[in-house]
mmCIF file of C-alpha atoms and ligand atoms in Angstrom:
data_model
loop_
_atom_site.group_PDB
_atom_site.id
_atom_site.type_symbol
_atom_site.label_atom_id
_atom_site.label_comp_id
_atom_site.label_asym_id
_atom_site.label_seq_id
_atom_site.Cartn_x
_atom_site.Cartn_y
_atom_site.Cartn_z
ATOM 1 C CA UNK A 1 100.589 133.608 82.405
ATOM 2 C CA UNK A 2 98.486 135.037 85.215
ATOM 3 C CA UNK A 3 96.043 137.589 83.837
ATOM 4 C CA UNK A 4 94.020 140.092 86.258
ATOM 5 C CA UNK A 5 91.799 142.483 85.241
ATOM 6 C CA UNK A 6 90.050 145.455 87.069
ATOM 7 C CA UNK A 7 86.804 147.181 85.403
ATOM 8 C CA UNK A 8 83.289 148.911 86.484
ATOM 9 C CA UNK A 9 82.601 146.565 83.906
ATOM 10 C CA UNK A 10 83.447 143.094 84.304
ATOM 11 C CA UNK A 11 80.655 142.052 81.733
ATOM 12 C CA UNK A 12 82.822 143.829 78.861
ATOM 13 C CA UNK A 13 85.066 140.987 79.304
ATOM 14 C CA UNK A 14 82.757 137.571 78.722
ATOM 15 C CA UNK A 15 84.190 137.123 75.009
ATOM 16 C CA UNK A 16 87.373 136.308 76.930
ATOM 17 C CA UNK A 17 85.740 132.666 77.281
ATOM 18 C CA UNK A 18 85.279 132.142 73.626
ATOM 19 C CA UNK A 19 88.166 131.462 70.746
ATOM 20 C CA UNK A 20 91.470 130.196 71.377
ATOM 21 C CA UNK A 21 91.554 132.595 74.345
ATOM 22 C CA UNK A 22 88.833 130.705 75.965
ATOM 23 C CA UNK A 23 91.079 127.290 74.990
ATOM 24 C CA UNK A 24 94.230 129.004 76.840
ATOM 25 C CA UNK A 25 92.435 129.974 79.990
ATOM 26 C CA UNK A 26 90.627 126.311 80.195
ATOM 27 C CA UNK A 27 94.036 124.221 79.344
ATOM 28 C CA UNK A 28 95.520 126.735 81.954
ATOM 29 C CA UNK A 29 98.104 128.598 79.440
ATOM 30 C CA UNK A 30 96.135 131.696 80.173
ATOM 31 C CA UNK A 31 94.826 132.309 84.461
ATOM 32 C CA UNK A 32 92.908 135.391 83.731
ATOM 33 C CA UNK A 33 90.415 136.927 86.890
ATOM 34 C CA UNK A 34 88.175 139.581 86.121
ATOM 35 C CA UNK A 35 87.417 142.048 89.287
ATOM 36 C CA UNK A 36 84.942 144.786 89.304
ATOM 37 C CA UNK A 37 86.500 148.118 90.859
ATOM 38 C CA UNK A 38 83.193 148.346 92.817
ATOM 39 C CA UNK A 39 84.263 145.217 95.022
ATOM 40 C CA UNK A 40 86.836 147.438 96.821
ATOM 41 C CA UNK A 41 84.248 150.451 97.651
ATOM 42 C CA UNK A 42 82.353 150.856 101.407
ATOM 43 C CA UNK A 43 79.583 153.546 100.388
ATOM 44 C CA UNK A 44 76.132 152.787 99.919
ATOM 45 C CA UNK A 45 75.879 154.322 96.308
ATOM 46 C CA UNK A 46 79.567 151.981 95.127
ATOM 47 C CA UNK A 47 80.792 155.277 94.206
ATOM 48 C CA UNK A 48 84.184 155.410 92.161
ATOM 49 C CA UNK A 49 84.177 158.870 90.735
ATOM 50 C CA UNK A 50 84.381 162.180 91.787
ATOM 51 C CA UNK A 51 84.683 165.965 89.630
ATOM 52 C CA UNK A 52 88.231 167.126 88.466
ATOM 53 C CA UNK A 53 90.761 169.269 90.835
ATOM 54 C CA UNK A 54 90.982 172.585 89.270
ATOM 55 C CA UNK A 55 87.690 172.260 87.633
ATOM 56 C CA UNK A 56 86.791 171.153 83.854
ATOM 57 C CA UNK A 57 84.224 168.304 82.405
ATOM 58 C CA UNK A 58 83.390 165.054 82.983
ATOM 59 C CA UNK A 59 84.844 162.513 86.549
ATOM 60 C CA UNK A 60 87.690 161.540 87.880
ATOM 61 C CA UNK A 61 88.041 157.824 89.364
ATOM 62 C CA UNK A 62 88.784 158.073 93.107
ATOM 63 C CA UNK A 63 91.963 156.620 94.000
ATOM 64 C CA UNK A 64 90.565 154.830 97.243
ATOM 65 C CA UNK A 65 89.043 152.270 96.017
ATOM 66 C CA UNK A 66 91.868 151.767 92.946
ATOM 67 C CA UNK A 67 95.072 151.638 95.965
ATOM 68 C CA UNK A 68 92.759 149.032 97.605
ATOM 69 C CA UNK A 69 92.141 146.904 94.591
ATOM 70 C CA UNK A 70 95.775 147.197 93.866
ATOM 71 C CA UNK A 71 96.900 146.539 97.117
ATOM 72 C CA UNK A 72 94.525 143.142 97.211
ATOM 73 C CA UNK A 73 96.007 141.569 93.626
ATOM 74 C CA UNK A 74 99.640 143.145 93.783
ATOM 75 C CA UNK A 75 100.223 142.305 97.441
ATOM 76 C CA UNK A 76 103.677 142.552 99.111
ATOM 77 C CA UNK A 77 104.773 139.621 99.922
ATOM 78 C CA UNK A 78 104.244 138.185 96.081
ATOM 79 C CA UNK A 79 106.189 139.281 93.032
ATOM 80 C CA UNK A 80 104.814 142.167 91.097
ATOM 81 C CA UNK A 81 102.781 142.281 88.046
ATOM 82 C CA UNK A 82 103.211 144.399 85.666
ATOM 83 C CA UNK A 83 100.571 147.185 85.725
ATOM 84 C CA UNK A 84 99.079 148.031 82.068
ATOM 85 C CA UNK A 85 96.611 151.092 81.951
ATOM 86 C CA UNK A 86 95.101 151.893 78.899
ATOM 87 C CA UNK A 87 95.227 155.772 78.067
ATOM 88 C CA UNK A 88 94.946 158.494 75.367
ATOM 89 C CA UNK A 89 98.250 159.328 76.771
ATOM 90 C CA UNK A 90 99.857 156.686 76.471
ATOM 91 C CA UNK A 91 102.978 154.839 74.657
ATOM 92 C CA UNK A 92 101.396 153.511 71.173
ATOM 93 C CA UNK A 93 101.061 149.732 71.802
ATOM 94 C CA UNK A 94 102.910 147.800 69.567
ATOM 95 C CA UNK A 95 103.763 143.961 68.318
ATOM 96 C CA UNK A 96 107.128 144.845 69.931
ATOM 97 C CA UNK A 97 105.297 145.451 73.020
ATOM 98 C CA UNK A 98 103.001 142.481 72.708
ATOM 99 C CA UNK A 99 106.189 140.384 72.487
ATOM 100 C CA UNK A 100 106.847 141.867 75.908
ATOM 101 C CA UNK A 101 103.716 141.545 77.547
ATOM 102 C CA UNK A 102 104.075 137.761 76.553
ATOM 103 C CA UNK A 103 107.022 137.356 77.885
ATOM 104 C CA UNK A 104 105.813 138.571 81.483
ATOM 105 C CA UNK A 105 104.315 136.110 84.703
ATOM 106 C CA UNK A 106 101.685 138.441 85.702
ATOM 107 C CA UNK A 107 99.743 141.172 84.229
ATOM 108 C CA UNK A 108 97.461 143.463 86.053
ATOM 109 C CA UNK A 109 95.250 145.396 83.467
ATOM 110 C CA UNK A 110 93.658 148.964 85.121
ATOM 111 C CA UNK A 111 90.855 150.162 82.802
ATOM 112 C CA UNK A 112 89.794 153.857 83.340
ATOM 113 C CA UNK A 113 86.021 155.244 82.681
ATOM 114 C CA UNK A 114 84.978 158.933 82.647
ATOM 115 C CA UNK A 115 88.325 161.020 82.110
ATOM 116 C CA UNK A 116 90.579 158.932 83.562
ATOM 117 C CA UNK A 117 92.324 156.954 87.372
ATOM 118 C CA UNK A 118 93.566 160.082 89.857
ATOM 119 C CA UNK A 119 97.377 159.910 88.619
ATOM 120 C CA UNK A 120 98.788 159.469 92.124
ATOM 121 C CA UNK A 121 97.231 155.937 91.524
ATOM 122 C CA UNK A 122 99.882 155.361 88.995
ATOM 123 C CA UNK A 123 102.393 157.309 91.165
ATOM 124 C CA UNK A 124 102.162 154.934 93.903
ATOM 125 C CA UNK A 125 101.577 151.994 92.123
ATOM 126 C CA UNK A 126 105.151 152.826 90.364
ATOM 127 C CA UNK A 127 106.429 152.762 94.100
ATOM 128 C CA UNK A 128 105.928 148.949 93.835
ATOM 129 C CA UNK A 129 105.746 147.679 90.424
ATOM 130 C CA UNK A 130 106.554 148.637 86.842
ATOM 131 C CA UNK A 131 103.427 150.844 85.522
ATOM 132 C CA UNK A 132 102.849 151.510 81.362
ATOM 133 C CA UNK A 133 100.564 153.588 80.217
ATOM 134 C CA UNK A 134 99.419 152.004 76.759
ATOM 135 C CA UNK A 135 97.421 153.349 74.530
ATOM 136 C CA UNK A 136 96.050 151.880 70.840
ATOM 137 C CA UNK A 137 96.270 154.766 68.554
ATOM 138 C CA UNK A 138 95.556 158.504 68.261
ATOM 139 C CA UNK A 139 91.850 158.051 69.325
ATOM 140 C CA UNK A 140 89.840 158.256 72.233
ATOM 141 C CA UNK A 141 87.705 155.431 73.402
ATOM 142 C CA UNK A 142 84.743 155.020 75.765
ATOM 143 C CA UNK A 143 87.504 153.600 78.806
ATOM 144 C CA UNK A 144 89.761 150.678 78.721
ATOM 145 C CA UNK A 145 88.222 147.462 78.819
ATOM 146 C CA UNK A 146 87.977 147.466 74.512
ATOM 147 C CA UNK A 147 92.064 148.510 74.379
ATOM 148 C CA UNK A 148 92.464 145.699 76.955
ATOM 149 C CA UNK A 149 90.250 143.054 75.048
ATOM 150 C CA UNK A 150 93.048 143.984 71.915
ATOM 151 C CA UNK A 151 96.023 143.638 74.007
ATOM 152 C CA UNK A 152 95.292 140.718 75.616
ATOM 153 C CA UNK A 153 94.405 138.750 72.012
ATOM 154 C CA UNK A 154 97.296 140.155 70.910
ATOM 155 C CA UNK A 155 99.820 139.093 74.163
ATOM 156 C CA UNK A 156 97.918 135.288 74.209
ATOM 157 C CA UNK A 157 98.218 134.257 70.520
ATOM 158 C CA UNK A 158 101.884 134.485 71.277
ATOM 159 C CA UNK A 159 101.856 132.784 74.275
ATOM 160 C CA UNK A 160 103.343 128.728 73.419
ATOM 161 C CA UNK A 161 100.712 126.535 72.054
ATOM 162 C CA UNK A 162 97.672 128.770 72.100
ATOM 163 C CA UNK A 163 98.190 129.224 67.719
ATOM 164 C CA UNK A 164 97.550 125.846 66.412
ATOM 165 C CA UNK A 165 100.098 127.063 63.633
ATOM 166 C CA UNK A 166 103.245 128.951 65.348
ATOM 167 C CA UNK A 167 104.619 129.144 61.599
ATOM 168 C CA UNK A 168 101.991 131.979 60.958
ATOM 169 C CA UNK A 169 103.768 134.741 63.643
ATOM 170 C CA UNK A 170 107.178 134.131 61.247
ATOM 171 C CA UNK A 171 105.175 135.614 58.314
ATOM 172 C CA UNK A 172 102.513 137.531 59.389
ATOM 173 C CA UNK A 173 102.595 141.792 59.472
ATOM 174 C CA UNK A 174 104.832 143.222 61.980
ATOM 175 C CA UNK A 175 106.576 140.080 61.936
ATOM 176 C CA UNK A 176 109.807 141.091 61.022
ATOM 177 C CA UNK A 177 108.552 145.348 61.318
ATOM 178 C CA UNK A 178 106.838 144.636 57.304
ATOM 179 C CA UNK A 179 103.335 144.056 56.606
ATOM 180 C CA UNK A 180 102.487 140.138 54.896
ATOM 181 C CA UNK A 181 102.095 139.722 51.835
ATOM 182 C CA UNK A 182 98.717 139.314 49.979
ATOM 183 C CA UNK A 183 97.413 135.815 50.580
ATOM 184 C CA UNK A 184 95.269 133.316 48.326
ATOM 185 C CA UNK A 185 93.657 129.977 48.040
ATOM 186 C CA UNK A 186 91.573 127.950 45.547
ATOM 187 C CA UNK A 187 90.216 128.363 43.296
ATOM 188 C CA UNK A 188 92.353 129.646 40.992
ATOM 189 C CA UNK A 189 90.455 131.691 39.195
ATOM 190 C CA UNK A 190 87.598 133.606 40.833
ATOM 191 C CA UNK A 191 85.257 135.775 38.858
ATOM 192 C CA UNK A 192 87.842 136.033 36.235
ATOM 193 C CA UNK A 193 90.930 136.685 38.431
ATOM 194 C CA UNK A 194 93.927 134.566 38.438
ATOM 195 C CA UNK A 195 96.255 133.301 41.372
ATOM 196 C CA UNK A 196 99.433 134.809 40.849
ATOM 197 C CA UNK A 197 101.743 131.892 38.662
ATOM 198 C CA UNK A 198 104.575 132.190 40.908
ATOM 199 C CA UNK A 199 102.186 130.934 43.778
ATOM 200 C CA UNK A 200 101.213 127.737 41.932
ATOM 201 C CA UNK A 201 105.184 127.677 40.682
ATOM 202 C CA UNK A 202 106.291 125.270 43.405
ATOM 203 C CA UNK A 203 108.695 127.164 43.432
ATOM 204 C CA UNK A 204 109.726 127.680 47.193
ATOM 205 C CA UNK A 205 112.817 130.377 46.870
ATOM 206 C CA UNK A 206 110.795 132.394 43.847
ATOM 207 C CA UNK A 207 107.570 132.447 46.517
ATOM 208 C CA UNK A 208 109.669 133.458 49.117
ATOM 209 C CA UNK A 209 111.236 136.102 47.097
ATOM 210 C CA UNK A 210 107.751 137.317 45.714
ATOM 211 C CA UNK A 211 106.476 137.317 49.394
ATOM 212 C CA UNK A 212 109.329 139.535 50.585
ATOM 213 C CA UNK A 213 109.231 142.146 47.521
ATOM 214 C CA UNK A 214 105.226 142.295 47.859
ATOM 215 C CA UNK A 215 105.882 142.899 51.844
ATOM 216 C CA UNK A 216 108.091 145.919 50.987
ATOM 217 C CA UNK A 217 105.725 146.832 48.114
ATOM 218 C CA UNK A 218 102.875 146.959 50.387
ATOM 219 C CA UNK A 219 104.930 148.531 53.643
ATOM 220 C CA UNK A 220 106.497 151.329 50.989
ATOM 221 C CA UNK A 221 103.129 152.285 49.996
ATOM 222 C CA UNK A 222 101.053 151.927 53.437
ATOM 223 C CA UNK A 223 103.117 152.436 56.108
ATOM 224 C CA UNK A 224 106.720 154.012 54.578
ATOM 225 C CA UNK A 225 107.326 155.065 58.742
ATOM 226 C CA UNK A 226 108.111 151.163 59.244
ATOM 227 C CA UNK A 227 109.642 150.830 56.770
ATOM 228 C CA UNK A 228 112.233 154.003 57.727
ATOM 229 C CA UNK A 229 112.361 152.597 60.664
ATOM 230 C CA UNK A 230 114.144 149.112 59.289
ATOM 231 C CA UNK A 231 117.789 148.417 59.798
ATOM 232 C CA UNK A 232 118.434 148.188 55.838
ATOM 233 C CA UNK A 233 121.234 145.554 56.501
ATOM 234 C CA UNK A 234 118.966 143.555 57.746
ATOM 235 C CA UNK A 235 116.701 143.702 54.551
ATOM 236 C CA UNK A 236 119.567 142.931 52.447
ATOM 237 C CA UNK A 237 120.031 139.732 54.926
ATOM 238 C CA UNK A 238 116.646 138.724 54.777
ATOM 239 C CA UNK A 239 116.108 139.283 51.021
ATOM 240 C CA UNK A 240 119.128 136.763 50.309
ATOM 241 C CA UNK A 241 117.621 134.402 52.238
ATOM 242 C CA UNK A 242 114.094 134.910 50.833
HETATM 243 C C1 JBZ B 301 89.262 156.738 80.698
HETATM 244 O O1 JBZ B 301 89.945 155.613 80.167
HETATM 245 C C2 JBZ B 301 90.227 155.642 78.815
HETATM 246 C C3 JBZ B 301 89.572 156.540 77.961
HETATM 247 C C4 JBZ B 301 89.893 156.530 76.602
HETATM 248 C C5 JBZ B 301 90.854 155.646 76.101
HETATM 249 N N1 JBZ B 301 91.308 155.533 74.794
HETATM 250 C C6 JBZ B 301 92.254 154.616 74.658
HETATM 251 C C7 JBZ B 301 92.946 154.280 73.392
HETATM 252 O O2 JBZ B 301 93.844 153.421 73.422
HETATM 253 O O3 JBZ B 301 92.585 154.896 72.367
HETATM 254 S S1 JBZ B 301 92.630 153.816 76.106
HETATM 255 C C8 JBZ B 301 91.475 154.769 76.997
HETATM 256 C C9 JBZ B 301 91.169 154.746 78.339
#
């Protein structure tokens, strides 16, 4: 997967070389380019912002230097990416959505600063390529580059080989739209609190079983919108299997 990435603030994006995300980009799973916005501006003073149409507070980022950026990493003659622009106002990104992301050649990541990219930006860029506005949840950050640093760990641990263990995406929360289960190790007893017995049954089925009613447990009580949102035939499936 090809991976560019378009800040006033490339330097947000060095822990991209540590982790398994640093493995992926030096074994080549992940090609991932940081650019800074500022490389596509001609004034002395770099400038990327200007004030709001119609008045109110803060900047808006000038779309100049944004449709030449664009221009330079989503050029004609190639296929093109997929443009991802982290927003307030945008669709709440997902593990859905991650699955997506993973499944795509070439993602171009915008991040917005001060109160957001001149929307004709995004118009024209939609001209040319498929454009999402993601955002992570009903909050408002600083700008992008954090919300991108969270997608892309979440897109590139799905990506083949990058998880040293791909058996941990079968069980883990959102896997199957339920959160996991709780999860222990040794020893069994800590500070006077016991393993569950059905863990140390050897029991595969009963585990699974006690893994699947704790992940409804859990999703009833935390999050009872995924849980409304599950196809109840399929829980019926999955609990026969469990
Ligand atoms: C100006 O660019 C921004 C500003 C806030 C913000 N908040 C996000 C979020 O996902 O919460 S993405 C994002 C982008």
């Amino acid at each position: 997967m090809r991976v560019d990435i378009v800040s006033i603030f490339p330097e947000y994006f060095a822990p991209l070389d540590l982790s398994l995300i640093g493995k992926a980009r030096a074994n080549g799973t992940l090609r991932l380019v940081v650019h800074d916005l500022r490389s596509w501006t001609h004034d002395v003073h770099r400038t990327v912002d200007d004030t709001p149409y119609g008045g109110g507070p803060g900047m808006v980022m000038r779309p100049e230097p944004w449709g030449e950026a664009l221009d330079a990493l989503a050029p004609p003659e190639l296929t093109p990416p997929r443009l991802l622009v982290p927003s307030p106002a945008g669709v709440p990104f997902t593990q859905a959505l991650a699955y997506e992301l993973a499944a795509e050649p070439h993602l171009l990541f915008a991040c917005g600063r001060y109160e957001g990219i001149d929307q004709r930006v995004l118009d024209h860029a939609a001209t040319r390529m498929p454009v999402t506005e993601v955002s992570l949840g009903d909050y408002v950050l600083f700008g992008g580059e954090v919300a991108v640093l969270v997608i892309l760990e979440a897109v590139t641990r799905l990506l083949p080989g990058v998880l040293g263990n791909a058996g941990s995406l079968e069980e883990e929360s959102h896997a199957h739209g339920l959160l996991e289960a709780p999860m222990y190790t040794k020893p069994a007893t800590w500070r006077g609190l016991d393993v569950p017995d059905v863990l140390r049954s050897g029991d595969h089925g009963r585990i699974a079983r006690w893994r699947r009613d704790q992940a409804l447990t859990r999703t009833g009580q935390r999050r009872p919108d995924l849980l409304a949102a599950l196809d109840p035939q399929s829980l019926d499936k999955r609990d026969v299997t469990a």
